[in-house]
């Protein structure tokens, strides 16, 4: 079957492979859809009995091993779609698109309607809950992030209440979008797993302290703060991370209660932390968030992801990601999937692995090379 680049982009983007399978691969050839698929008449959109959970959810729970891994698309991958780019003309800022319920719903559904992927992830951003915590932010079209008033010291965070504890997210757009995705699936007798997501405390803290994405500087302010000899300063960093952990866990639970069946958690920048600092400032707060979600929603699988960096590439942190308590570990393109499964198999909480296709391959390679890489 001939496949076009658009189809391969969609089907290769995010795959889930059960840890129970004996062969590790990112995408099987049988999981790709026909190039002739159209958004309105897609025959690849699954229709299954209403009492049967969708495939992605079953695999994430460890209930089913499959040679056809479920796949889905994140919002970044959806940018290749003309339908998305057309909406950008009408709603020029990211926050307009992600915080207007009807628009966020439409964008969330676009890859599913076009390609029949196995999961629908809410169109949003890890920073979206920050205004509920008292922090405003801006996202530029290039992806540049700016925090209007970075947090500089303990007094700003706590005594002046700049960062607030938040337990009520009922008026957040995420709830409306997730409910409407589930409504769409029910009304159309369709099947897909609905995913929500959050950032994890260390990664969000980097934005709050640095005021921007600071990977190029090595997160200099956060690094300085973590290594302060003045213990009072490292103490308030821990207090901030704990506050973020509780807020983010509650926000994830709100998403589940609004319709999310799987939650993906991102500690994107924690791979820049040296091992000793990671054990202090990242892992305990990953565990705190995940434990809090699992306490309230033990049936909901949690996927954890960390971007490749100096201390996380080539699978250096796979064991520590498993120790977070997550049910699925998302691996980056520097990790061999067979190696990842071998490392993760001893952890009973880890039911599946996800990912490892090189994004540059999707951007630059020929259709034939992409197809070969996804076997």
Coordinates of C-alpha atoms in Angstrom, one line a residue:
X1 CA 0.0 0.0 0.0
X2 CA 1.4 3.4 -1.0
X3 CA 1.4 5.9 1.9
X4 CA 1.9 9.6 1.7
X5 CA 4.0 11.7 4.1
X6 CA 1.0 13.2 5.8
X7 CA -0.3 9.7 6.7
X8 CA 3.1 8.6 8.0
X9 CA 3.5 11.7 10.0
X10 CA 0.3 11.1 11.8
X11 CA 0.7 7.4 12.3
X12 CA 4.4 7.5 13.4
X13 CA 4.1 10.4 15.8
X14 CA 3.4 8.8 19.1
X15 CA 3.2 5.0 19.5
X16 CA 2.5 2.9 22.5
X17 CA 4.1 -0.6 22.8
X18 CA 3.1 -2.9 25.5
X19 CA 5.9 -3.9 27.8
X20 CA 4.4 -7.4 27.6
X21 CA 5.3 -7.9 23.9
X22 CA 8.3 -9.9 22.9
X23 CA 9.3 -7.7 20.0
X24 CA 9.8 -4.0 20.5
X25 CA 9.0 -1.6 17.7
X26 CA 7.6 1.9 17.3
X27 CA 5.0 1.4 14.6
X28 CA 3.9 -1.7 12.8
X29 CA 3.1 -1.6 9.1
X30 CA -0.5 -2.7 9.8
X31 CA -1.2 0.4 11.8
X32 CA -0.8 2.9 9.0
X33 CA -3.9 4.2 7.2
X34 CA -4.5 4.7 3.5
X35 CA -3.4 7.9 1.8
X36 CA -6.9 8.3 0.4
X37 CA -8.4 9.0 3.8
X38 CA -10.3 12.2 4.1
X39 CA -11.4 14.0 7.3
X40 CA -15.1 13.6 6.6
X41 CA -15.1 10.0 5.3
X42 CA -12.3 8.3 7.2
X43 CA -13.0 4.6 7.3
X44 CA -10.1 4.0 9.7
X45 CA -11.8 5.6 12.7
X46 CA -12.6 2.7 15.0
X47 CA -16.1 1.8 15.9
X48 CA -16.2 -0.7 18.8
X49 CA -18.9 -1.8 21.3
X50 CA -19.7 0.9 23.8
X51 CA -18.9 -1.4 26.7
X52 CA -15.3 -2.1 25.5
X53 CA -12.5 0.3 26.4
X54 CA -10.4 1.6 23.5
X55 CA -7.1 0.0 22.5
X56 CA -4.7 2.7 23.7
X57 CA -6.3 2.6 27.2
X58 CA -6.2 -1.2 27.4
X59 CA -2.5 -1.2 26.4
X60 CA -1.6 1.6 28.8
X61 CA -3.2 -0.4 31.6
X62 CA -1.2 -3.5 30.6
X63 CA -4.4 -5.4 29.8
X64 CA -3.5 -6.2 26.2
X65 CA -0.3 -7.0 24.3
X66 CA -0.5 -6.1 20.6
X67 CA 1.6 -6.2 17.5
X68 CA -0.3 -3.1 16.3
X69 CA 0.6 -0.4 18.8
X70 CA -1.9 2.4 19.3
X71 CA -0.8 5.8 18.0
X72 CA -1.8 9.4 18.5
X73 CA -0.7 12.9 17.7
X74 CA 0.4 15.8 19.9
X75 CA -0.5 19.3 19.0
X76 CA 3.0 20.0 17.6
X77 CA 2.6 17.3 15.0
X78 CA -0.8 18.7 14.0
X79 CA 0.9 21.9 12.8
X80 CA 1.5 20.2 9.4
X81 CA -2.3 20.2 8.8
X82 CA -3.8 22.9 6.6
X83 CA -6.9 22.9 8.8
X84 CA -4.8 23.9 11.8
X85 CA -2.9 26.6 9.9
X86 CA -6.2 28.1 8.6
X87 CA -7.4 28.5 12.2
X88 CA -4.1 30.3 13.0
X89 CA -5.2 33.0 10.6
X90 CA -8.4 33.5 12.4
X91 CA -7.1 33.0 16.0
X92 CA -3.5 34.3 15.8
X93 CA -2.2 33.6 19.3
X94 CA -1.7 30.3 20.9
X95 CA -3.7 31.3 24.0
X96 CA -6.6 32.3 21.8
X97 CA -6.7 28.9 20.2
X98 CA -6.1 26.9 23.3
X99 CA -8.4 28.9 25.6
X100 CA -11.4 29.3 23.2
X101 CA -13.4 26.1 23.9
X102 CA -14.9 25.5 20.4
X103 CA -11.5 26.2 18.8
X104 CA -9.5 24.0 21.2
X105 CA -12.1 21.2 20.6
X106 CA -11.8 21.5 16.8
X107 CA -8.0 21.4 16.9
X108 CA -8.0 18.4 19.4
X109 CA -10.2 16.5 16.9
X110 CA -8.4 17.4 13.7
X111 CA -5.9 14.5 13.6
X112 CA -8.5 12.0 14.7
X113 CA -11.0 13.0 12.1
X114 CA -8.3 13.0 9.4
X115 CA -6.3 9.9 10.2
X116 CA -8.3 7.7 12.6
X117 CA -5.6 7.7 15.3
X118 CA -6.2 5.8 18.5
X119 CA -6.0 8.7 20.9
X120 CA -7.2 12.3 21.1
X121 CA -5.1 14.6 23.3
X122 CA -6.6 17.9 24.5
X123 CA -5.1 20.9 22.7
X124 CA -3.5 23.0 25.5
X125 CA -0.1 23.7 27.0
X126 CA 1.6 22.7 30.3
X127 CA 1.5 26.4 31.3
X128 CA -2.2 26.7 30.9
X129 CA -3.1 26.3 34.6
X130 CA -0.6 29.0 35.8
X131 CA -3.1 31.9 35.7
X132 CA -5.2 30.0 38.3
X133 CA -2.1 30.0 40.5
X134 CA -1.6 33.7 40.0
X135 CA 1.0 33.6 37.2
X136 CA 0.5 35.1 33.8
X137 CA 2.4 34.0 30.7
X138 CA 2.7 34.6 27.0
X139 CA 3.5 32.0 24.2
X140 CA 4.7 33.4 20.9
X141 CA 4.0 31.6 17.6
X142 CA 7.7 30.5 17.5
X143 CA 7.1 28.8 20.8
X144 CA 8.9 31.5 22.8
X145 CA 7.5 31.6 26.4
X146 CA 7.6 34.5 28.7
X147 CA 6.5 34.8 32.3
X148 CA 5.4 38.3 33.0
X149 CA 6.8 38.5 36.5
X150 CA 9.4 35.8 37.3
X151 CA 9.6 34.6 40.9
X152 CA 12.8 35.8 42.4
X153 CA 12.7 34.9 46.1
X154 CA 10.8 33.4 48.9
X155 CA 9.0 36.6 49.8
X156 CA 7.6 36.9 46.4
X157 CA 6.4 33.3 46.3
X158 CA 4.9 33.0 49.7
X159 CA 4.7 36.2 51.8
X160 CA 3.2 38.2 48.9
X161 CA 1.2 35.2 47.6
X162 CA 2.4 35.6 44.0
X163 CA 2.1 31.8 43.6
X164 CA -1.2 30.6 45.0
X165 CA -2.5 27.2 46.1
X166 CA -5.4 26.3 43.8
X167 CA -7.8 23.4 44.2
X168 CA -10.7 24.5 42.0
X169 CA -10.3 24.3 38.3
X170 CA -14.0 24.1 37.4
X171 CA -13.9 27.2 35.2
X172 CA -10.8 26.1 33.2
X173 CA -11.3 25.5 29.5
X174 CA -9.8 22.0 29.8
X175 CA -12.9 20.7 31.5
X176 CA -15.2 21.9 28.7
X177 CA -12.9 20.6 25.9
X178 CA -12.5 17.1 27.5
X179 CA -16.2 16.7 28.1
X180 CA -17.0 17.7 24.5
X181 CA -14.4 15.3 23.1
X182 CA -16.1 12.4 25.0
X183 CA -19.5 13.7 23.9
X184 CA -18.4 13.8 20.2
X185 CA -17.2 10.2 20.5
X186 CA -20.4 9.0 22.1
X187 CA -22.7 10.8 19.7
X188 CA -20.8 9.5 16.7
X189 CA -20.3 5.9 18.0
X190 CA -16.6 6.3 17.6
X191 CA -13.7 4.9 19.7
X192 CA -10.5 6.7 20.9
X193 CA -8.7 7.2 24.2
X194 CA -9.0 10.7 25.5
X195 CA -5.7 12.1 26.9
X196 CA -5.0 15.0 29.2
X197 CA -1.6 16.3 30.3
X198 CA 0.3 18.4 32.8
X199 CA 3.8 19.6 33.3
X200 CA 5.7 18.4 36.4
X201 CA 6.9 20.7 39.2
X202 CA 10.6 21.1 38.2
X203 CA 9.9 21.9 34.6
X204 CA 7.2 24.5 35.5
X205 CA 9.5 25.9 38.2
X206 CA 12.2 26.6 35.5
X207 CA 9.7 28.9 33.8
X208 CA 8.7 30.6 37.0
X209 CA 12.2 31.3 38.1
X210 CA 13.9 31.9 34.7
X211 CA 11.0 33.8 33.2
X212 CA 11.4 31.9 29.9
X213 CA 12.6 28.7 28.2
X214 CA 16.2 28.7 29.4
X215 CA 17.7 25.5 28.0
X216 CA 20.3 27.4 26.1
X217 CA 21.7 29.0 29.3
X218 CA 21.6 25.7 31.2
X219 CA 18.8 27.0 33.5
X220 CA 21.4 29.2 35.2
X221 CA 19.0 30.8 37.8
X222 CA 17.6 27.4 38.8
X223 CA 21.1 25.9 39.0
X224 CA 22.3 28.7 41.2
X225 CA 19.2 28.4 43.4
X226 CA 19.6 24.6 43.8
X227 CA 23.3 25.0 44.8
X228 CA 22.8 27.9 47.2
X229 CA 24.8 27.5 50.5
X230 CA 22.1 29.5 52.2
X231 CA 19.7 26.6 53.1
X232 CA 16.8 29.0 53.5
X233 CA 16.9 29.6 49.7
X234 CA 16.9 26.0 48.8
X235 CA 14.2 25.5 51.4
X236 CA 11.9 27.9 49.6
X237 CA 12.6 26.2 46.3
X238 CA 11.4 22.9 47.8
X239 CA 8.3 24.6 49.2
X240 CA 7.6 26.1 45.7
X241 CA 8.0 22.6 44.1
X242 CA 5.7 21.1 46.7
X243 CA 3.1 23.8 46.1
X244 CA 3.3 23.2 42.3
X245 CA 3.1 19.4 42.9
X246 CA -0.2 19.7 44.8
X247 CA -1.7 22.2 42.3
X248 CA -0.7 20.1 39.3
X249 CA -2.0 16.9 40.7
X250 CA -5.3 18.5 41.4
X251 CA -5.4 19.9 37.9
X252 CA -4.7 16.4 36.5
X253 CA -7.5 15.0 38.6
X254 CA -9.8 17.7 37.3
X255 CA -9.0 16.6 33.8
X256 CA -9.7 13.0 34.6
X257 CA -13.0 13.9 36.2
X258 CA -13.8 15.9 33.1
X259 CA -13.2 13.0 30.7
X260 CA -9.5 12.2 30.3
X261 CA -8.8 8.5 30.4
X262 CA -5.0 8.8 30.4
X263 CA -2.8 11.5 31.7
X264 CA 0.6 12.3 30.3
X265 CA 3.0 14.2 32.6
X266 CA 6.0 16.1 31.3
X267 CA 9.3 16.8 33.1
X268 CA 10.8 18.1 29.9
X269 CA 13.7 20.0 31.4
X270 CA 14.7 17.7 34.2
X271 CA 17.2 15.9 32.0
X272 CA 19.5 19.0 32.5
X273 CA 19.8 18.3 36.2
X274 CA 22.9 16.5 37.5
X275 CA 22.1 13.2 39.2
X276 CA 22.3 14.5 42.7
X277 CA 20.1 17.5 42.0
X278 CA 17.6 15.3 40.1
X279 CA 17.2 13.2 43.2
X280 CA 16.5 16.3 45.2
X281 CA 14.5 18.6 43.0
X282 CA 12.8 16.4 40.4
X283 CA 12.1 12.8 41.4
X284 CA 10.4 13.5 44.7
X285 CA 8.0 15.9 43.2
X286 CA 7.3 13.6 40.2
X287 CA 6.4 10.9 42.8
X288 CA 4.3 13.3 44.8
X289 CA 2.2 14.3 41.8
X290 CA 1.7 10.8 40.5
X291 CA 0.9 9.3 43.9
X292 CA -1.7 12.0 44.5
X293 CA -3.3 11.3 41.1
X294 CA -3.2 7.6 41.7
X295 CA -4.7 7.9 45.1
X296 CA -7.8 9.5 43.7
X297 CA -7.9 7.8 40.3
X298 CA -6.0 4.5 40.5
X299 CA -7.6 3.3 37.3
X300 CA -6.1 6.1 35.1
X301 CA -2.8 5.2 33.4
X302 CA -0.1 7.9 33.7
X303 CA 2.6 8.4 31.0
X304 CA 5.8 10.2 31.9
X305 CA 8.2 12.0 29.4
X306 CA 11.5 13.7 29.7
X307 CA 13.2 15.4 26.8
X308 CA 16.7 14.1 25.8
X309 CA 19.5 16.2 27.4
X310 CA 22.9 15.7 28.8
X311 CA 21.8 13.5 31.7
X312 CA 18.8 11.9 30.1
X313 CA 19.7 10.9 26.6
X314 CA 20.5 7.3 25.6
X315 CA 18.2 6.0 28.3
X316 CA 20.3 7.3 31.3
X317 CA 17.2 8.1 33.3
X318 CA 14.8 5.2 32.4
X319 CA 15.1 3.6 35.8
X320 CA 14.4 6.8 37.6
X321 CA 11.4 7.5 35.3
X322 CA 10.1 4.1 36.3
X323 CA 10.6 5.0 40.0
X324 CA 8.3 8.0 39.5
X325 CA 5.4 5.5 39.7
X326 CA 4.1 6.1 36.2
X327 CA 2.5 3.3 34.2
X328 CA 4.0 4.1 30.8
X329 CA 7.5 5.5 30.1
X330 CA 7.8 7.7 27.0
X331 CA 11.3 7.3 25.5
X332 CA 13.1 9.7 23.2
X333 CA 14.7 9.0 19.9
X334 CA 18.2 8.4 21.5
X335 CA 16.9 5.2 23.1
X336 CA 16.7 1.8 21.5
X337 CA 13.2 0.5 22.2
X338 CA 14.4 -3.1 22.8
X339 CA 16.9 -1.7 25.3
X340 CA 14.2 0.4 27.0
X341 CA 11.9 -2.6 27.4
X342 CA 14.8 -4.7 28.9
X343 CA 15.6 -2.0 31.4
X344 CA 12.0 -1.3 32.4
X345 CA 10.7 -4.8 32.5
X346 CA 11.6 -5.4 36.2
X347 CA 9.3 -2.5 37.3
X348 CA 5.8 -3.8 37.9
X349 CA 4.2 -0.4 37.6
X350 CA 5.5 0.1 34.1
X351 CA 3.1 -1.5 31.6
X352 CA 4.2 0.0 28.3
X353 CA 6.7 2.1 26.6
X354 CA 6.0 4.9 24.1
X355 CA 7.9 6.8 21.5
X356 CA 11.5 6.8 20.2
X357 CA 11.0 7.8 16.6
X358 CA 13.4 10.6 15.6
X359 CA 11.4 13.8 14.9
X360 CA 14.0 15.0 12.4
X361 CA 13.3 11.8 10.4
X362 CA 9.7 12.8 10.2
X363 CA 10.7 16.3 9.1
X364 CA 13.5 15.6 6.6
X365 CA 13.4 11.9 5.4
X366 CA 11.8 10.4 2.4
X367 CA 8.5 8.6 2.7
X368 CA 10.3 5.3 2.2
X369 CA 12.8 6.0 5.0
X370 CA 10.0 7.0 7.4
X371 CA 8.1 3.8 6.5
X372 CA 11.2 1.6 7.1
X373 CA 11.8 3.3 10.5
X374 CA 8.3 2.7 11.7
X375 CA 8.3 -1.1 11.1

